[in-house]
Coordinates of C-alpha atoms in Angstrom, one line a residue:
Chain A
X1 CA 18.0 -75.5 -29.6
X2 CA 20.9 -73.4 -30.4
X3 CA 20.0 -70.6 -32.7
X4 CA 23.2 -69.5 -34.4
X5 CA 21.7 -66.7 -36.3
X6 CA 23.3 -63.5 -36.0
X7 CA 20.6 -60.6 -35.0
X8 CA 20.4 -59.4 -38.9
X9 CA 19.6 -62.5 -40.9
X10 CA 17.8 -65.5 -40.1
X11 CA 17.7 -68.9 -41.8
X12 CA 14.5 -69.5 -42.9
X13 CA 13.7 -67.4 -46.3
X14 CA 10.1 -66.4 -45.6
X15 CA 11.0 -65.2 -41.9
X16 CA 14.2 -62.9 -43.7
X17 CA 11.6 -61.9 -46.4
X18 CA 8.9 -60.7 -43.4
X19 CA 12.1 -59.3 -41.4
X20 CA 13.8 -56.9 -44.3
X21 CA 10.4 -55.5 -44.9
X22 CA 9.3 -55.0 -41.2
X23 CA 11.8 -56.3 -38.7
X24 CA 9.3 -57.7 -36.0
X25 CA 11.7 -60.7 -35.8
X26 CA 15.0 -58.9 -35.4
X27 CA 12.9 -56.7 -32.9
X28 CA 11.5 -59.7 -30.9
X29 CA 15.2 -61.1 -31.0
X30 CA 16.9 -57.9 -30.0
X31 CA 13.9 -57.2 -27.0
X32 CA 12.9 -60.7 -25.7
X33 CA 15.7 -63.5 -26.5
X34 CA 19.5 -61.2 -26.4
X35 CA 18.1 -58.6 -24.4
X36 CA 20.4 -58.1 -21.0
X37 CA 18.7 -58.7 -18.0
X38 CA 20.1 -58.4 -14.5
X39 CA 20.9 -61.8 -13.0
X40 CA 19.7 -61.2 -9.9
X41 CA 16.5 -61.0 -10.2
X42 CA 13.7 -62.1 -7.4
X43 CA 10.3 -64.3 -8.0
X44 CA 9.1 -60.3 -7.7
X45 CA 9.9 -59.5 -11.3
X46 CA 8.0 -62.1 -12.3
X47 CA 4.8 -59.9 -11.8
X48 CA 4.9 -57.7 -14.8
X49 CA 4.8 -60.5 -17.2
X50 CA 2.1 -62.1 -15.2
X51 CA -0.1 -59.0 -15.5
X52 CA 0.5 -59.0 -19.2
X53 CA -0.9 -62.7 -19.5
X54 CA -3.9 -61.4 -17.1
X55 CA -4.6 -58.5 -19.8
X56 CA -4.4 -61.2 -22.9
X57 CA -6.9 -63.7 -21.0
X58 CA -9.1 -60.7 -19.9
X59 CA -9.6 -59.3 -23.7
X60 CA -10.0 -63.1 -24.9
X61 CA -12.6 -64.4 -22.3
X62 CA -14.0 -60.5 -22.5
X63 CA -14.6 -60.7 -26.3
X64 CA -16.1 -64.2 -26.4
X65 CA -18.5 -63.3 -23.3
X66 CA -19.4 -60.2 -24.9
X67 CA -21.3 -62.1 -28.3
X68 CA -23.7 -63.6 -25.7
X69 CA -24.0 -60.6 -23.6
X70 CA -26.7 -58.2 -23.8
X71 CA -26.2 -54.6 -22.3
X72 CA -29.8 -53.6 -21.6
X73 CA -31.2 -53.3 -18.1
X74 CA -34.3 -55.5 -19.0
X75 CA -32.3 -58.7 -20.4
X76 CA -28.2 -58.0 -18.8
X77 CA -28.9 -60.4 -15.9
X78 CA -30.7 -62.9 -17.9
X79 CA -28.4 -62.6 -20.4
X80 CA -25.6 -63.6 -17.9
X81 CA -27.5 -66.6 -16.3
X82 CA -27.7 -67.7 -20.2
X83 CA -24.2 -67.8 -20.6
X84 CA -23.3 -69.5 -17.1
X85 CA -26.1 -72.3 -18.4
X86 CA -27.1 -72.4 -21.8
X87 CA -23.3 -71.5 -23.8
X88 CA -21.0 -73.9 -24.0
X89 CA -18.1 -72.8 -21.6
X90 CA -19.8 -70.1 -20.6
X91 CA -19.8 -70.7 -17.1
X92 CA -15.7 -71.2 -17.3
X93 CA -15.5 -68.1 -19.6
X94 CA -17.4 -66.1 -16.9
X95 CA -15.3 -67.2 -13.9
X96 CA -12.3 -67.2 -15.6
X97 CA -13.2 -63.3 -16.6
X98 CA -14.8 -62.3 -13.3
X99 CA -11.6 -64.1 -11.0
X100 CA -9.6 -62.9 -13.8
X101 CA -9.9 -59.2 -12.6
X102 CA -9.0 -60.5 -9.2
X103 CA -6.1 -62.0 -10.3
X104 CA -5.3 -59.6 -12.7
X105 CA -5.2 -56.9 -9.8
X106 CA -2.9 -59.3 -7.3
X107 CA -1.0 -59.4 -9.9
X108 CA -0.6 -55.3 -10.5
X109 CA -0.4 -55.0 -6.8
X110 CA 2.7 -57.2 -6.3
X111 CA 4.0 -55.3 -8.9
X112 CA 3.6 -52.0 -7.8
X113 CA 4.7 -53.0 -4.1
X114 CA 7.8 -54.0 -5.7
X115 CA 8.5 -51.0 -7.5
X116 CA 7.9 -49.0 -4.3
X117 CA 10.2 -51.5 -2.3
X118 CA 13.5 -51.5 -4.6
X119 CA 12.8 -47.9 -6.2
X120 CA 12.2 -48.8 -9.6
X121 CA 10.0 -45.5 -9.8
X122 CA 13.6 -43.4 -9.3
X123 CA 15.8 -42.0 -11.8
X124 CA 15.6 -42.6 -14.6
X125 CA 12.4 -44.7 -14.8
X126 CA 10.2 -41.8 -13.6
X127 CA 8.5 -41.7 -16.9
X128 CA 7.9 -45.9 -16.7
X129 CA 6.3 -45.5 -13.6
X130 CA 4.2 -42.5 -14.5
X131 CA 2.7 -44.6 -17.4
X132 CA 2.4 -47.5 -14.6
X133 CA 0.2 -45.4 -12.8
X134 CA -1.8 -44.5 -15.8
X135 CA -2.3 -47.9 -16.7
X136 CA -3.5 -49.2 -13.3
X137 CA -5.9 -46.0 -13.0
X138 CA -7.3 -47.2 -16.6
X139 CA -7.7 -50.9 -15.1
X140 CA -9.6 -49.0 -11.8
X141 CA -11.7 -47.7 -14.4
X142 CA -12.3 -50.9 -16.5
X143 CA -13.2 -53.3 -13.5
X144 CA -15.5 -50.8 -12.0
X145 CA -17.6 -50.5 -15.4
X146 CA -17.5 -54.3 -16.0
X147 CA -19.0 -55.0 -12.6
X148 CA -22.1 -52.9 -13.1
X149 CA -22.8 -55.4 -16.1
X150 CA -24.5 -58.3 -14.9
X151 CA -26.9 -55.4 -13.7
X152 CA -27.3 -57.5 -9.9
X153 CA -27.8 -55.7 -6.8
X154 CA -23.9 -54.6 -6.1
X155 CA -23.7 -53.7 -9.7
X156 CA -26.3 -51.4 -9.7
X157 CA -25.6 -49.6 -6.1
X158 CA -22.0 -49.8 -6.3
X159 CA -22.0 -47.8 -9.5
X160 CA -24.7 -45.5 -7.9
X161 CA -22.5 -44.6 -4.9
X162 CA -19.7 -44.0 -6.7
X163 CA -21.0 -42.1 -9.8
X164 CA -23.0 -39.9 -7.1
X165 CA -19.8 -39.1 -5.5
X166 CA -19.1 -36.7 -8.3
X167 CA -21.8 -34.9 -7.1
X168 CA -20.0 -33.3 -4.6
X169 CA -17.8 -31.5 -7.0
X170 CA -19.0 -27.5 -6.2
X171 CA -20.8 -26.0 -9.0
X172 CA -20.6 -28.5 -11.8
X173 CA -21.4 -31.8 -9.9
X174 CA -25.0 -32.1 -10.8
X175 CA -24.9 -31.6 -14.3
X176 CA -21.6 -34.2 -14.7
X177 CA -23.4 -36.9 -12.8
X178 CA -26.3 -36.0 -14.9
X179 CA -23.9 -36.3 -18.3
X180 CA -22.4 -39.5 -16.8
X181 CA -25.6 -41.0 -16.0
X182 CA -27.5 -40.5 -19.4
X183 CA -30.6 -39.5 -17.2
X184 CA -31.2 -38.8 -13.5
X185 CA -30.2 -41.9 -11.8
X186 CA -28.1 -45.2 -13.0
X187 CA -30.3 -46.3 -15.5
X188 CA -30.1 -48.2 -19.1
X189 CA -28.4 -45.6 -21.0
X190 CA -25.9 -45.6 -18.4
X191 CA -25.5 -49.4 -18.4
X192 CA -24.9 -49.2 -22.0
X193 CA -22.0 -46.6 -22.2
X194 CA -20.5 -48.7 -19.5
X195 CA -20.4 -51.4 -21.7
X196 CA -18.7 -49.7 -24.8
X197 CA -16.3 -48.0 -22.3
X198 CA -15.5 -51.6 -20.8
X199 CA -14.8 -52.9 -23.9
X200 CA -12.9 -50.0 -25.6
X201 CA -10.4 -49.5 -22.3
X202 CA -8.7 -52.5 -22.5
X203 CA -7.4 -52.0 -25.8
X204 CA -6.1 -48.6 -24.4
X205 CA -4.7 -50.1 -21.3
X206 CA -2.9 -52.3 -24.1
X207 CA -1.5 -49.4 -26.3
X208 CA -0.1 -47.9 -22.8
X209 CA 1.3 -51.2 -21.8
X210 CA 3.2 -51.2 -25.2
X211 CA 4.7 -47.9 -24.0
X212 CA 5.2 -48.8 -20.2
X213 CA 7.6 -52.1 -21.9
X214 CA 9.3 -49.7 -24.3
X215 CA 10.5 -47.2 -21.7
X216 CA 11.4 -49.9 -19.7
X217 CA 13.3 -51.3 -22.5
X218 CA 15.3 -48.1 -22.8
X219 CA 16.3 -48.1 -19.1
X220 CA 16.7 -51.4 -18.7
X221 CA 14.9 -53.5 -15.7
X222 CA 15.9 -52.2 -12.2
X223 CA 17.4 -54.8 -9.9
X224 CA 16.8 -56.1 -6.2
X225 CA 20.3 -54.2 -5.3
X226 CA 19.4 -50.9 -7.0
X227 CA 22.3 -51.0 -8.5
X228 CA 22.3 -50.3 -12.2
X229 CA 24.6 -53.5 -14.7
X230 CA 27.5 -52.2 -15.1
X231 CA 29.2 -55.0 -17.1
X232 CA 28.1 -58.2 -19.3
X233 CA 29.3 -60.0 -15.8
X234 CA 25.7 -58.1 -14.1
X235 CA 23.5 -59.4 -17.1
X236 CA 21.8 -62.8 -18.6
X237 CA 19.9 -62.7 -22.0
X238 CA 16.6 -62.5 -21.5
X239 CA 16.0 -65.9 -23.4
X240 CA 16.6 -68.6 -21.9
X241 CA 17.0 -67.7 -18.2
X242 CA 14.0 -65.2 -18.0
X243 CA 11.7 -66.4 -20.1
X244 CA 12.0 -70.1 -18.6
X245 CA 11.8 -68.6 -14.9
X246 CA 8.6 -66.7 -16.2
X247 CA 7.5 -69.8 -17.4
X248 CA 7.3 -71.4 -14.0
X249 CA 6.2 -68.7 -12.5
X250 CA 3.0 -68.7 -14.8
X251 CA 2.5 -72.0 -13.8
X252 CA 2.8 -71.7 -10.0
X253 CA 0.0 -68.3 -10.9
X254 CA -2.2 -70.5 -13.1
X255 CA -2.7 -73.2 -10.1
X256 CA -3.8 -70.7 -7.8
X257 CA -6.2 -69.0 -10.7
X258 CA -7.5 -72.5 -11.3
X259 CA -8.2 -73.2 -7.7
X260 CA -10.2 -70.2 -7.4
X261 CA -11.9 -70.6 -11.0
X262 CA -12.8 -74.5 -10.4
X263 CA -12.8 -74.9 -6.8
X264 CA -13.9 -71.6 -5.4
X265 CA -15.3 -69.1 -8.4
X266 CA -17.8 -67.1 -6.2
X267 CA -15.6 -66.8 -2.9
X268 CA -14.1 -63.1 -3.8
X269 CA -17.5 -62.1 -4.9
X270 CA -20.2 -60.7 -3.6
X271 CA -23.7 -62.9 -3.3
X272 CA -26.0 -59.7 -3.7
X273 CA -24.9 -59.7 -7.3
X274 CA -27.1 -63.1 -8.0
X275 CA -30.0 -60.6 -7.1
X276 CA -31.1 -58.8 -10.1
X277 CA -31.0 -54.8 -9.7
X278 CA -33.5 -53.2 -7.7
X279 CA -33.8 -49.3 -7.7
X280 CA -36.5 -49.8 -5.3
X281 CA -34.2 -51.5 -2.5
X282 CA -30.6 -50.8 -1.1
X283 CA -28.6 -53.6 0.3
X284 CA -28.1 -53.7 3.4
X285 CA -24.1 -53.6 2.9
X286 CA -22.7 -51.9 -0.3
X287 CA -19.2 -53.1 -0.7
X288 CA -17.0 -53.0 -4.0
X289 CA -14.6 -55.5 -4.7
X290 CA -11.8 -56.6 -2.7
X291 CA -9.2 -54.7 -5.0
X292 CA -10.9 -51.6 -4.4
X293 CA -11.8 -51.4 -0.9
X294 CA -8.7 -49.6 0.6
X295 CA -10.0 -46.5 -1.6
X296 CA -13.0 -47.2 -0.2
X297 CA -12.1 -46.8 3.4
X298 CA -10.6 -43.8 2.3
X299 CA -13.2 -42.2 0.7
X300 CA -15.1 -42.7 4.3
X301 CA -12.4 -41.8 6.6
X302 CA -13.9 -38.2 6.4
X303 CA -17.3 -37.4 7.2
X304 CA -17.2 -34.3 4.3
X305 CA -18.5 -35.8 0.9
X306 CA -16.0 -33.7 -1.1
X307 CA -12.8 -34.1 0.9
X308 CA -13.6 -37.6 0.9
X309 CA -13.8 -37.8 -2.7
X310 CA -10.8 -35.5 -3.0
X311 CA -8.2 -37.8 -1.1
X312 CA -9.7 -40.9 -2.7
X313 CA -8.3 -39.8 -5.8
X314 CA -5.5 -38.0 -4.2
X315 CA -4.4 -41.5 -3.0
X316 CA -3.7 -42.8 -6.5
X317 CA -2.7 -39.4 -8.1
X318 CA -0.4 -39.1 -5.3
X319 CA 1.6 -41.7 -7.0
X320 CA 2.3 -40.1 -10.1
X321 CA 4.4 -37.9 -8.0
X322 CA 6.2 -40.4 -6.3
X323 CA 9.5 -39.9 -8.0
X324 CA 10.0 -36.4 -6.7
X325 CA 8.9 -36.9 -3.1
X326 CA 11.2 -39.7 -2.4
X327 CA 14.3 -38.2 -2.0
X328 CA 16.7 -40.6 -1.1
X329 CA 20.3 -41.3 -3.3
X330 CA 19.9 -44.8 -2.6
X331 CA 17.5 -47.0 -4.7
X332 CA 16.7 -50.3 -3.2
X333 CA 15.2 -50.6 0.5
X334 CA 17.7 -53.2 0.6
X335 CA 20.4 -50.9 1.8
X336 CA 17.7 -48.3 3.5
X337 CA 17.0 -49.7 6.7
X338 CA 14.6 -47.0 8.2
X339 CA 12.6 -46.8 5.1
X340 CA 12.2 -50.9 5.1
X341 CA 10.3 -50.6 8.5
X342 CA 8.1 -47.7 6.4
X343 CA 7.7 -49.9 3.9
X344 CA 6.2 -52.7 5.7
X345 CA 4.2 -50.1 8.0
X346 CA 2.9 -49.1 4.6
X347 CA 1.6 -52.6 3.7
X348 CA -0.1 -53.1 7.2
X349 CA -2.2 -49.3 6.3
X350 CA -3.1 -51.0 2.8
X351 CA -4.1 -54.3 4.2
X352 CA -5.8 -52.4 7.2
X353 CA -7.5 -49.9 4.6
X354 CA -8.9 -52.8 2.7
X355 CA -10.5 -54.7 5.5
X356 CA -11.7 -51.4 6.9
X357 CA -13.1 -51.1 3.7
X358 CA -15.1 -54.2 4.2
X359 CA -17.0 -53.2 7.1
X360 CA -19.7 -50.7 7.9
X361 CA -17.7 -46.9 8.8
X362 CA -18.9 -47.8 12.8
X363 CA -17.1 -48.1 15.9
X364 CA -13.3 -49.6 15.9
X365 CA -13.3 -49.2 12.3
X366 CA -13.6 -45.9 11.9
X367 CA -10.6 -45.2 14.6
X368 CA -8.8 -48.1 12.1
X369 CA -9.9 -46.5 8.7
X370 CA -8.1 -42.9 9.5
X371 CA -5.1 -44.1 11.0
X372 CA -4.8 -46.5 7.5
X373 CA -5.6 -43.5 5.6
X374 CA -3.2 -40.7 7.6
X375 CA -0.5 -43.5 7.4
X376 CA -0.8 -43.8 3.7
X377 CA -0.7 -39.8 3.1
X378 CA 2.2 -39.6 5.3
X379 CA 4.1 -42.3 3.8
X380 CA 4.2 -40.7 0.7
X381 CA 4.3 -37.0 1.9
X382 CA 6.0 -36.8 4.9
X383 CA 8.1 -39.7 5.3
X384 CA 9.7 -40.3 1.5
X385 CA 10.8 -36.8 1.3
X386 CA 12.4 -36.4 5.1
X387 CA 14.0 -39.9 4.8
X388 CA 16.3 -39.1 2.0
X389 CA 17.5 -36.1 4.1
X390 CA 18.0 -38.1 7.4
X391 CA 18.2 -41.7 6.6
X392 CA 22.0 -43.1 6.6
X393 CA 21.6 -45.7 3.9
X394 CA 24.2 -49.0 4.3
X395 CA 26.7 -49.1 1.9
X396 CA 26.1 -50.4 -1.8
X397 CA 27.7 -53.0 -3.6
X398 CA 30.4 -51.9 -6.4
X399 CA 28.4 -53.9 -9.0
X400 CA 25.6 -56.9 -9.1
X401 CA 28.0 -59.3 -10.0
X402 CA 30.5 -58.5 -7.2
X403 CA 29.5 -59.7 -4.1
X404 CA 29.1 -63.0 -5.7
X405 CA 31.9 -63.0 -7.9
X406 CA 34.6 -60.3 -6.9
X407 CA 36.4 -59.5 -4.1
X408 CA 38.0 -61.6 -1.0
X409 CA 35.3 -62.6 0.9
X410 CA 33.9 -66.1 0.0
X411 CA 31.1 -65.9 -2.7
X412 CA 28.2 -65.6 -0.8
X413 CA 28.9 -65.2 2.6
X414 CA 28.9 -61.0 2.5
X415 CA 25.3 -61.0 0.6
X416 CA 23.7 -63.8 2.1
X417 CA 24.1 -62.0 5.7
X418 CA 21.9 -59.0 4.1
X419 CA 18.6 -61.3 3.2
X420 CA 18.9 -62.3 7.2
X421 CA 19.1 -59.3 8.2
X422 CA 16.2 -57.6 6.5
X423 CA 13.8 -59.7 8.5
Chain B
X1 CA 24.5 -66.4 -28.2
X2 CA 25.0 -67.3 -24.4
X3 CA 26.9 -70.7 -23.6
X4 CA 25.2 -71.8 -20.6
X5 CA 27.9 -72.1 -18.8
X6 CA 26.7 -75.9 -17.1
X7 CA 29.4 -77.9 -15.8
X8 CA 28.0 -81.1 -17.1
X9 CA 29.0 -83.7 -14.9
X10 CA 28.3 -86.6 -17.3
X11 CA 29.0 -85.5 -20.6
X12 CA 27.0 -83.3 -22.8
X13 CA 25.1 -85.6 -24.6
X14 CA 23.0 -87.3 -21.9
X15 CA 22.6 -83.4 -20.7
X16 CA 21.2 -82.5 -24.2
X17 CA 19.0 -85.2 -24.6
X18 CA 17.4 -84.9 -20.8
X19 CA 16.9 -81.2 -21.9
X20 CA 15.2 -82.2 -25.1
X21 CA 13.1 -84.5 -23.6
X22 CA 11.9 -82.3 -20.7
X23 CA 11.3 -79.2 -23.6
X24 CA 9.4 -81.8 -25.4
X25 CA 7.2 -83.2 -22.6
X26 CA 6.9 -79.8 -21.1
X27 CA 6.0 -78.1 -24.6
X28 CA 3.6 -81.0 -25.5
X29 CA 1.6 -80.3 -22.0
X30 CA 1.5 -77.1 -22.6
X31 CA 0.5 -77.4 -25.9
X32 CA -2.4 -79.6 -25.0
X33 CA -3.3 -76.7 -22.7
X34 CA -3.6 -74.3 -24.6
X35 CA -5.2 -75.9 -27.1
X36 CA -7.8 -76.5 -24.4
X37 CA -7.9 -73.2 -23.7
X38 CA -8.6 -72.0 -27.0
X39 CA -11.6 -74.7 -27.8
X40 CA -13.2 -73.4 -25.0
X41 CA -13.4 -70.1 -26.7
X42 CA -14.1 -71.4 -29.9
X43 CA -17.2 -74.0 -29.0
X44 CA -18.6 -70.7 -26.9
X45 CA -19.7 -69.7 -30.4
X46 CA -21.4 -73.0 -31.4
X47 CA -25.1 -72.8 -30.6
X48 CA -25.8 -72.6 -26.9
X49 CA -28.1 -75.4 -24.7
X50 CA -31.3 -72.9 -25.1
X51 CA -30.8 -72.9 -28.7
X52 CA -30.3 -76.5 -29.1
X53 CA -33.2 -77.5 -27.0
X54 CA -35.5 -79.3 -29.3
X55 CA -38.2 -76.8 -29.7
X56 CA -41.3 -78.5 -31.0
X57 CA -44.1 -77.2 -33.0
X58 CA -47.4 -78.9 -32.9
X59 CA -49.6 -78.0 -36.1
X60 CA -53.5 -78.7 -36.1
X61 CA -54.0 -79.8 -39.9
X62 CA -57.3 -80.2 -39.5
X63 CA -58.6 -76.9 -41.3
X64 CA -56.1 -77.5 -44.1
X65 CA -58.3 -78.0 -47.3
X66 CA -56.8 -80.5 -50.3
X67 CA -54.7 -78.4 -52.3
X68 CA -53.8 -75.7 -49.3
X69 CA -51.0 -75.7 -47.6
X70 CA -49.7 -73.5 -44.3
X71 CA -46.4 -71.9 -43.4
X72 CA -45.3 -72.8 -39.8
X73 CA -42.3 -71.4 -37.9
X74 CA -40.3 -73.8 -36.9
X75 CA -36.6 -73.3 -35.1
X76 CA -36.5 -69.9 -37.1
X77 CA -37.3 -71.5 -40.3
X78 CA -40.4 -71.5 -42.4
X79 CA -42.0 -75.2 -42.5
X80 CA -44.5 -75.7 -45.5
X81 CA -47.6 -78.1 -44.2
X82 CA -49.6 -79.3 -47.6
X83 CA -52.6 -81.5 -47.9
X84 CA -52.1 -82.6 -51.3
X85 CA -54.5 -83.0 -54.2
X86 CA -55.0 -86.8 -55.6
X87 CA -53.1 -85.6 -58.6
X88 CA -50.3 -83.8 -57.0
X89 CA -49.7 -87.5 -55.3
X90 CA -49.8 -89.5 -58.3
X91 CA -47.1 -87.1 -60.1
X92 CA -45.0 -87.4 -56.9
X93 CA -45.0 -91.2 -56.9
X94 CA -44.9 -91.6 -60.9
X95 CA -41.4 -90.4 -61.4
X96 CA -38.4 -92.3 -62.8
X97 CA -35.9 -91.5 -60.6
X98 CA -33.1 -91.0 -63.1
X99 CA -35.1 -88.2 -64.1
X100 CA -34.2 -86.8 -60.9
X101 CA -31.6 -84.3 -60.2
X102 CA -31.2 -85.6 -56.3
X103 CA -32.9 -89.1 -56.6
X104 CA -35.6 -89.8 -53.5
X105 CA -38.9 -92.0 -54.2
X106 CA -42.2 -90.1 -52.8
X107 CA -42.6 -92.7 -50.5
X108 CA -39.3 -92.0 -48.8
X109 CA -40.2 -88.0 -48.2
X110 CA -43.8 -88.6 -47.0
X111 CA -45.7 -90.3 -44.0
X112 CA -48.9 -90.1 -44.8
X113 CA -49.3 -89.6 -49.0
X114 CA -51.6 -86.5 -48.8
X115 CA -49.2 -84.4 -46.2
X116 CA -46.3 -82.8 -47.3
X117 CA -43.8 -81.8 -44.9
X118 CA -41.1 -79.7 -45.7
X119 CA -38.8 -77.0 -44.7
X120 CA -39.7 -74.1 -46.8
X121 CA -35.9 -73.4 -47.6
X122 CA -34.4 -73.5 -50.8
X123 CA -31.3 -75.8 -50.8
X124 CA -29.4 -73.1 -53.0
X125 CA -28.7 -70.1 -51.1
X126 CA -31.7 -70.2 -48.7
X127 CA -34.3 -67.9 -49.8
X128 CA -38.2 -68.9 -49.3
X129 CA -39.7 -70.6 -52.5
X130 CA -43.1 -69.9 -53.3
X131 CA -45.8 -71.8 -54.4
X132 CA -47.4 -72.9 -50.8
X133 CA -50.0 -70.2 -51.1
X134 CA -52.9 -70.4 -53.6
X135 CA -51.7 -67.3 -55.4
X136 CA -48.6 -68.3 -55.7
X137 CA -46.7 -69.2 -58.9
X138 CA -46.1 -73.0 -58.4
X139 CA -43.3 -73.6 -61.7
X140 CA -43.2 -76.6 -64.6
X141 CA -43.6 -79.1 -62.1
X142 CA -46.4 -77.8 -60.2
X143 CA -44.5 -77.9 -56.8
X144 CA -42.5 -74.8 -55.7
X145 CA -40.0 -72.3 -57.5
X146 CA -37.4 -70.0 -56.0
X147 CA -37.7 -66.6 -57.1
X148 CA -34.0 -65.8 -56.4
X149 CA -32.3 -67.8 -58.9
X150 CA -35.1 -70.0 -60.2
X151 CA -34.7 -73.4 -58.6
X152 CA -37.4 -75.3 -59.2
X153 CA -39.0 -78.2 -57.3
X154 CA -42.0 -80.8 -57.6
X155 CA -44.9 -82.1 -55.7
X156 CA -43.0 -83.9 -53.5
X157 CA -40.5 -80.8 -52.9
X158 CA -37.9 -82.6 -55.0
X159 CA -35.7 -80.4 -57.0
X160 CA -36.2 -80.6 -61.0
X161 CA -34.0 -77.7 -62.3
X162 CA -31.3 -76.1 -60.4
X163 CA -29.2 -74.3 -59.4
X164 CA -30.7 -75.9 -56.1
X165 CA -28.4 -79.2 -55.9
X166 CA -30.9 -81.0 -53.2
X167 CA -34.3 -81.8 -52.5
X168 CA -36.3 -79.7 -50.1
X169 CA -35.2 -80.8 -46.4
X170 CA -38.1 -82.9 -44.6
X171 CA -37.8 -82.4 -40.7
X172 CA -38.5 -84.5 -38.5
X173 CA -42.2 -84.7 -37.4
X174 CA -44.8 -87.3 -36.0
X175 CA -48.6 -87.5 -36.4
X176 CA -49.5 -87.6 -32.7
X177 CA -53.2 -87.9 -33.8
X178 CA -55.1 -87.8 -37.4
X179 CA -55.6 -84.2 -37.2
X180 CA -52.0 -82.9 -35.2
X181 CA -48.3 -83.0 -36.5
X182 CA -45.9 -82.4 -34.2
X183 CA -42.7 -81.2 -35.8
X184 CA -39.3 -81.7 -34.2

């Protein structure tokens, strides 16, 4: 499997012919074969590739589902059942697509939290981070619209509740809601346009992902130490090390995905969505899919409609500003003991908000929701700026390879201690 | 080009073949999995179960007089049911097979001689031939004539002049009584 080809020429004449006119092969070789990648990646660095795999899977299954689906309020629910019962492998396409949404968000959340922990959003990767947040925003919009398409009870009422939020905006609120609905309530015009947009946005996402990867390749990847590669000793060629590692990670990911699709395909969903939408009757509990629950909790944490909406959007928009909110000169949480604590409390807060989002805002859940929301915003707006000033970071290694290859200490012992400390 | 610094204990060759084997095996499994996934996408475009579900149509032929025919919709296509006259039956039966573009005996194409049941779709490019209505021109062989490109069929629905290559298709049908035909 040894490629003896120099970057500018390939042995195969057909490949050379194409490459001379449009250097896609040279590009792939430079960017995904020999590309110098930090040698100390852990498995948290797998998740970007997994997210890309999910985007492709969702588009593929989505296009074939769209061949059988009818975006009309009278026919939509029936067309989904037609897919499940009559279309060859329709049940598989539907379950892969619906659960794929959860897997996509799962991969992206881990990917984001990796960035938060290791300071991947810091200079010079600020724009990379912001492009990533844009991708996330587009994903949320796509998922929201996609969920309305089966036109079940939860589809209809989730759409009603969330689109009604825009009514909170002063002066223009009502006109905007009417405009969005194409009518006086969620109805056929709404469903039709949501279908059109749901088909469109993933291709926009793909284009933004292209920019995301391009930005990444300009700066190079971050790594668990947060210390930029200084020499060849710090990096490995992407192929075969990370192609193979990513394939292994993908296999594990696919096993989990397959377990869900084949053995528990409705576990993550809401049974109410197997009931046709009824504008005359609201279900007892309106709940979004799990990946949107934290925002639902933030929304309901204050009794004021407008402030709830602003906080909900603010939670995502805060992410855009993160590179400037964090004042610390040290990238990786590995060397920031106080930040580590704050980070894990943040993870706890997000889980807390998720659980709160699934419950009715009553009793203990109100308190838990407010505590979670307060910590969420405090983490970004208070802790991040202050920690940079007051935290004393641990000493950074001279380079990625130095703790392992160089120095007087036995290889491994100095760095081995750190992961234990981290707890 | 990276020299994977592998301290091969057993010598490069056995490591190389082991690696080659692993790549081949993993690659083969991956290829099968990808093909399977791709097949589920492609096959989903094939007719769904409800389309395939054997749709049947029952036709009451009692009101159809000799020399008349009806056209019935079946599986999205027109079906000609014609009550042939004695002359038409005779013409259909007394034809030399060598004269036919697509040789088939009349007996092979009808269950009861007076009743002709055909799918009314020209075997050339799919137009509906004329001839089932009394006002239609029936062509030189007294059967059907396709207005699109001029194909002509005889009183048994067999092609006599092209560009159509095959005889009009006979759908699966059954007489469930003397006066009722079930198609499909």
